[in-house]
Amino acid sequence: DAGVIQSPRHEVTEMGQEVTLRCKPISGHNSLFWYRQTMMRGLELLIYFNNNVPIDDSGMPEDRFSAKMPNASFSTLKIQPSEPRDSAVYFCASMDGGPSNQPQHFGDGTRLSIL
Amino acid sequence: EDQVTQSPEALRLQEGESSSLNCSYTVSGLRGLFWYRQDPGKGPEFLFTLYSAGEEKEKERLKATLTKKESFLHITAPKPEDSATYLCAVRQTGANNLFFGTGTRLTVIP
């Protein structure tokens, strides 16, 4: 079975540019999560969707960050304008939500470097 | 506020030298405690879910246990391929999101 697919795997861009990260969740999963991982702060939840609807975006750092889930098989995380402090590894995870208390399954991340 | 503290931050073991990793947590109503393994350049890989105090789960050389305040990941006779960062996360009652600790980086030396 295909896991969570993220693209691109690596992104290097200059400060001020727009960055778009993409995620395809596992088919049939109805919850999707975006995380950011840094050495200092570990894994931090940015936003999560349930049935394509944003449920909790309290982890989004500021208005420069936005996320969308136009359908059950695709989500984007956009940073505009990007800043050097946004450099991190961004992970997408999906889960079969609901009462069954399932684990989240992660993609292999996008390593973002803002110069 | 949910808190998850993992210790030690890093651990070096000789091959075959058993040890334990600790995950202390504070959460208002535990729905589940999750252990993940993360290899360099990869996303976290799910290992175990523990739901209630006293529960234990095993997988090969790994055994996870849970009390009301902490979880342990016991590694018996580790091999170099067990080298990875081990992450602990908690899920609060009524929630779907996870709150992660900062991990323990395990190195097993041949």
Coordinates of C-alpha atoms in Angstrom, one line a residue:
Chain A
D1 CA 0.0 0.0 0.0
A2 CA 1.2 3.5 -0.8
G3 CA 2.0 5.6 2.3
V4 CA 1.8 9.3 2.7
I5 CA 3.5 11.0 -0.2
Q6 CA 5.1 14.4 0.1
S7 CA 6.7 16.6 -2.5
P8 CA 9.1 18.0 -3.0
R9 CA 11.6 16.1 -0.8
H10 CA 14.0 19.1 -0.7
E11 CA 13.4 22.8 -1.4
V12 CA 15.9 25.5 -1.3
T13 CA 14.8 29.0 -2.0
E14 CA 15.6 32.6 -1.3
M15 CA 14.0 34.7 1.4
G16 CA 10.8 36.4 0.3
Q17 CA 9.8 33.7 -2.2
E18 CA 6.6 31.7 -2.0
V19 CA 6.9 28.0 -1.0
T20 CA 4.3 25.4 -1.6
L21 CA 4.5 21.9 0.0
R22 CA 2.3 19.1 -1.1
C23 CA 0.9 16.0 0.5
K24 CA -1.1 13.0 -0.6
P25 CA -2.6 11.1 2.3
I26 CA -3.2 7.4 2.5
S27 CA -6.3 6.5 0.6
G28 CA -9.3 6.2 3.0
H29 CA -7.8 8.3 5.7
N30 CA -10.0 11.2 6.7
S31 CA -7.7 13.2 9.0
L32 CA -4.6 15.0 7.8
F33 CA -1.9 16.7 9.9
W34 CA 0.9 19.1 9.1
Y35 CA 3.9 19.2 11.4
R36 CA 7.2 21.1 11.5
Q37 CA 10.3 19.5 13.0
T38 CA 13.4 21.4 14.2
M39 CA 16.3 20.4 16.4
M40 CA 15.3 23.0 19.0
R41 CA 11.5 22.3 19.3
G42 CA 11.1 18.8 17.9
L43 CA 7.8 18.0 16.1
E44 CA 5.2 20.7 16.4
L45 CA 1.6 20.4 15.0
L46 CA 0.8 23.3 12.6
I47 CA -2.7 22.4 11.5
Y48 CA -5.0 19.4 11.1
F49 CA -8.0 18.7 8.9
N50 CA -10.8 16.3 9.4
N51 CA -12.9 15.4 6.3
N52 CA -11.1 18.2 4.5
V53 CA -12.2 20.8 7.0
P54 CA -9.5 22.6 9.1
I55 CA -10.1 21.7 12.8
D56 CA -7.2 23.3 14.6
D57 CA -4.8 25.8 13.1
S58 CA -3.5 27.2 16.4
G59 CA 0.0 26.0 15.6
M60 CA 0.3 28.0 12.5
P61 CA 3.1 30.5 13.3
E62 CA 1.6 33.5 11.6
D63 CA -0.3 34.8 8.6
R64 CA 2.5 33.9 6.3
F65 CA 1.5 30.3 6.6
S66 CA -1.7 28.9 5.0
A67 CA -2.9 25.4 4.4
K68 CA -5.7 24.0 2.2
M69 CA -7.3 20.6 1.6
P70 CA -9.4 20.9 -1.5
N71 CA -10.2 17.2 -1.6
A72 CA -9.6 14.0 0.3
S73 CA -6.5 13.1 -1.6
F74 CA -4.5 16.3 -1.6
S75 CA -3.3 19.1 0.8
T76 CA -0.9 22.0 0.5
L77 CA 1.0 24.1 3.0
K78 CA 2.0 27.5 1.7
I79 CA 4.5 30.0 3.1
Q80 CA 4.4 33.5 1.6
P81 CA 6.7 35.3 2.0
S82 CA 9.3 32.8 3.3
E83 CA 11.9 33.7 5.9
P84 CA 15.1 32.0 7.0
R85 CA 13.6 31.0 10.3
D86 CA 11.1 28.9 8.4
S87 CA 13.9 26.5 7.5
A88 CA 12.9 23.1 9.0
V89 CA 11.6 19.7 7.9
Y90 CA 7.8 19.7 7.3
F91 CA 5.9 16.5 7.7
C92 CA 2.5 15.5 6.6
A93 CA 0.6 12.7 8.4
S94 CA -2.7 11.0 7.8
M95 CA -5.0 8.9 10.0
D96 CA -8.2 7.0 9.9
G97 CA -10.0 9.4 12.3
G98 CA -13.0 8.7 14.5
P99 CA -13.5 6.7 17.7
S100 CA -11.0 3.9 16.9
N101 CA -7.9 5.9 18.2
Q102 CA -5.7 5.0 15.3
P103 CA -2.0 6.0 15.0
Q104 CA -0.9 8.7 12.5
H105 CA 1.1 7.7 9.5
F106 CA 3.8 10.0 8.4
G107 CA 5.4 10.9 5.0
D108 CA 9.1 11.3 4.7
G109 CA 8.9 15.1 4.9
T110 CA 10.1 18.1 2.9
R111 CA 13.4 19.6 4.0
L112 CA 13.0 23.3 3.5
S113 CA 16.0 25.7 3.4
I114 CA 15.3 29.5 3.1
L115 CA 18.5 31.4 2.3
Chain B
E1 CA -1.2 22.0 29.1
D2 CA 0.0 18.7 27.7
Q3 CA 3.7 18.0 28.4
V4 CA 5.9 15.1 27.2
T5 CA 9.4 14.8 28.4
Q6 CA 11.8 12.1 27.1
S7 CA 15.0 11.0 28.7
P8 CA 17.8 10.6 28.1
E9 CA 18.3 12.9 25.0
A10 CA 20.9 10.6 23.7
L11 CA 22.0 7.0 24.5
R12 CA 24.9 5.0 23.3
L13 CA 24.8 1.2 23.9
Q14 CA 27.1 -1.6 23.0
E15 CA 25.4 -4.3 20.9
G16 CA 23.6 -6.6 23.3
E17 CA 23.5 -4.1 26.1
S18 CA 19.9 -3.8 27.2
S19 CA 18.5 -0.5 28.4
S20 CA 15.3 1.6 28.8
L21 CA 14.1 4.9 27.4
N22 CA 11.7 7.0 29.5
C23 CA 8.7 9.1 28.5
S24 CA 7.1 11.2 31.3
Y25 CA 3.8 12.8 30.4
T26 CA 1.2 15.2 31.8
V27 CA -2.2 15.2 30.1
S28 CA -5.7 15.9 31.2
G29 CA -7.2 12.5 30.2
L30 CA -5.0 10.1 28.3
R31 CA -6.6 8.6 25.2
G32 CA -3.4 6.9 24.1
L33 CA 0.3 7.0 24.3
F34 CA 2.2 6.3 21.0
W35 CA 5.8 5.3 20.4
Y36 CA 7.4 6.0 17.0
R37 CA 10.9 5.3 15.5
Q38 CA 12.5 7.9 13.2
D39 CA 15.5 7.2 11.0
P40 CA 17.6 10.0 9.5
G41 CA 15.9 11.6 6.5
K42 CA 12.6 9.7 7.1
G43 CA 9.3 10.3 8.8
P44 CA 8.4 8.8 12.1
E45 CA 7.3 5.2 11.9
F46 CA 4.6 3.9 14.2
L47 CA 5.6 1.2 16.7
F48 CA 3.1 0.9 19.6
T49 CA -0.1 2.4 21.1
L50 CA -0.7 2.0 24.8
Y51 CA -4.1 2.9 26.2
S52 CA -4.1 2.3 30.0
A53 CA -1.8 1.9 32.9
G54 CA -0.4 -1.6 33.2
E55 CA -0.6 -2.3 29.5
E56 CA 2.5 -3.7 27.7
K57 CA 3.2 -4.2 24.0
E58 CA 6.1 -6.1 22.5
K59 CA 7.7 -6.2 19.0
E60 CA 11.0 -8.0 18.4
R61 CA 13.5 -6.5 20.8
L62 CA 11.3 -3.7 22.0
K63 CA 8.8 -3.7 24.8
A64 CA 6.7 -0.7 25.8
T65 CA 5.0 -0.3 29.2
L66 CA 2.7 2.4 30.6
T67 CA 2.0 3.8 34.1
K68 CA -0.2 6.7 35.0
K69 CA 2.7 9.1 34.7
E70 CA 5.2 7.6 32.3
S71 CA 6.0 5.0 29.7
F72 CA 9.2 3.0 29.2
L73 CA 10.6 1.6 26.0
H74 CA 12.8 -1.4 26.9
I75 CA 15.3 -2.5 24.4
T76 CA 16.6 -6.0 24.9
A77 CA 19.9 -7.1 23.4
P78 CA 19.9 -4.2 20.9
K79 CA 21.5 -4.5 17.4
P80 CA 23.1 -1.7 15.3
E81 CA 19.9 -1.6 13.2
D82 CA 18.0 -0.4 16.3
S83 CA 19.9 2.9 16.1
A84 CA 17.3 5.6 15.5
T85 CA 15.5 8.4 17.3
Y86 CA 12.6 7.1 19.4
L87 CA 9.6 9.5 19.8
C88 CA 6.8 9.4 22.4
A89 CA 3.5 11.2 21.9
V90 CA 0.3 11.5 23.8
R91 CA -3.3 11.9 22.6
Q92 CA -5.8 13.6 24.9
T93 CA -9.3 12.4 25.5
G94 CA -11.6 13.7 22.8
A95 CA -8.7 14.8 20.5
N96 CA -7.2 13.4 17.3
N97 CA -3.9 15.3 17.4
L98 CA -0.7 14.1 19.0
F99 CA 1.7 16.0 21.3
F100 CA 5.2 14.8 20.8
G101 CA 8.3 14.7 23.1
T102 CA 11.7 15.7 21.6
G103 CA 12.9 12.1 21.4
T104 CA 15.8 9.9 22.5
R105 CA 18.6 9.4 19.9
L106 CA 19.8 5.8 20.3
T107 CA 23.1 4.6 18.9
V108 CA 24.0 0.9 19.1
I109 CA 27.7 0.2 18.6
P110 CA 28.7 -3.1 17.0

